[in-house]
Amino acid sequence: DKTFLAEYFTPSLTTIDIHTDQLGRLAVDCLHKLSSTSEPKGEEHLMPLQLVIGESTGPAPSNRERTRFISQR
């Protein structure tokens, strides 16, 4: 949720911006619509998301690196 805490980690975390302002407006609109009809029905909505890349994002380790890491545990 693009938390402000992500920037305080080392490396900085990769997060997703869910645009809470748009989500809030949509929630209010949906509640209003539901409360003003005699036969309320659920709806699905797609919300835009944005990947906020931090320093924690990088290429996946190769199989050799992954095997070495697992064997060291």
CSV table of C-alpha atoms in Angstrom, one decimal:
chain,number,residue,atom,x,y,z
A,1,ASP,CA,0.0,0.0,0.0
A,2,LYS,CA,2.9,2.3,-0.7
A,3,THR,CA,3.5,2.6,3.1
A,4,PHE,CA,5.7,5.4,4.1
A,5,LEU,CA,7.7,2.9,6.2
A,6,ALA,CA,9.0,1.1,3.1
A,7,GLU,CA,11.6,3.9,2.6
A,8,TYR,CA,13.0,3.4,6.1
A,9,PHE,CA,14.1,-0.2,5.4
A,10,THR,CA,17.5,-1.1,3.9
A,11,PRO,CA,17.2,-1.9,1.1
A,12,SER,CA,14.0,0.2,0.5
A,13,LEU,CA,11.0,-2.1,-0.1
A,14,THR,CA,9.1,-2.4,-3.3
A,15,THR,CA,5.4,-1.7,-2.7
A,16,ILE,CA,2.2,-1.2,-4.6
A,17,ASP,CA,0.3,2.1,-4.7
A,18,ILE,CA,-3.4,1.2,-4.5
A,19,HIS,CA,-4.5,4.8,-4.9
A,20,THR,CA,-6.4,5.0,-1.6
A,21,ASP,CA,-8.1,8.3,-2.6
A,22,GLN,CA,-9.7,6.7,-5.7
A,23,LEU,CA,-10.6,3.6,-3.7
A,24,GLY,CA,-12.3,5.8,-1.0
A,25,ARG,CA,-14.3,7.7,-3.6
A,26,LEU,CA,-15.4,4.5,-5.3
A,27,ALA,CA,-16.4,2.9,-1.9
A,28,VAL,CA,-18.6,6.0,-1.1
A,29,ASP,CA,-20.2,5.9,-4.5
A,30,CYS,CA,-21.0,2.2,-4.2
A,31,LEU,CA,-22.4,2.6,-0.7
A,32,HIS,CA,-24.6,5.5,-1.9
A,33,LYS,CA,-25.8,3.4,-4.8
A,34,LEU,CA,-26.5,0.4,-2.6
A,35,SER,CA,-28.4,2.5,-0.1
A,36,SER,CA,-30.6,4.2,-2.7
A,37,THR,CA,-32.0,1.1,-4.5
A,38,SER,CA,-34.7,-1.3,-3.3
A,39,GLU,CA,-32.8,-4.3,-4.7
A,40,PRO,CA,-29.1,-3.8,-4.1
A,41,LYS,CA,-26.7,-6.0,-6.1
A,42,GLY,CA,-22.9,-6.4,-5.7
A,43,GLU,CA,-20.6,-5.1,-8.4
A,44,GLU,CA,-17.0,-5.7,-9.3
A,45,HIS,CA,-14.6,-2.8,-10.0
A,46,LEU,CA,-11.1,-2.8,-11.3
A,47,MET,CA,-8.7,-0.3,-9.7
A,48,PRO,CA,-5.5,0.9,-11.2
A,49,LEU,CA,-2.4,-0.2,-9.3
A,50,GLN,CA,1.1,1.1,-9.6
A,51,LEU,CA,4.3,-0.8,-8.7
A,52,VAL,CA,6.6,1.4,-6.7
A,53,ILE,CA,10.0,-0.2,-7.2
A,54,GLY,CA,12.4,0.1,-4.3
A,55,GLU,CA,15.9,-1.2,-3.9
A,56,SER,CA,14.6,-4.6,-2.8
A,57,THR,CA,13.7,-5.5,-6.4
A,58,GLY,CA,16.2,-7.3,-8.5
A,59,PRO,CA,16.7,-10.2,-10.8
A,60,ALA,CA,15.7,-13.7,-9.4
A,61,PRO,CA,18.7,-15.7,-8.3
A,62,SER,CA,19.9,-18.4,-10.6
A,63,ASN,CA,19.2,-22.1,-9.7
A,64,ARG,CA,22.8,-22.4,-8.6
A,65,GLU,CA,22.6,-19.4,-6.2
A,66,ARG,CA,19.2,-20.6,-4.9
A,67,THR,CA,20.6,-24.2,-4.2
A,68,ARG,CA,23.6,-22.7,-2.4
A,69,PHE,CA,21.4,-20.5,-0.3
A,70,ILE,CA,19.1,-23.4,0.7
A,71,SER,CA,22.0,-25.8,1.5
A,72,GLN,CA,23.5,-23.2,3.8
A,73,ARG,CA,20.4,-23.1,6.1
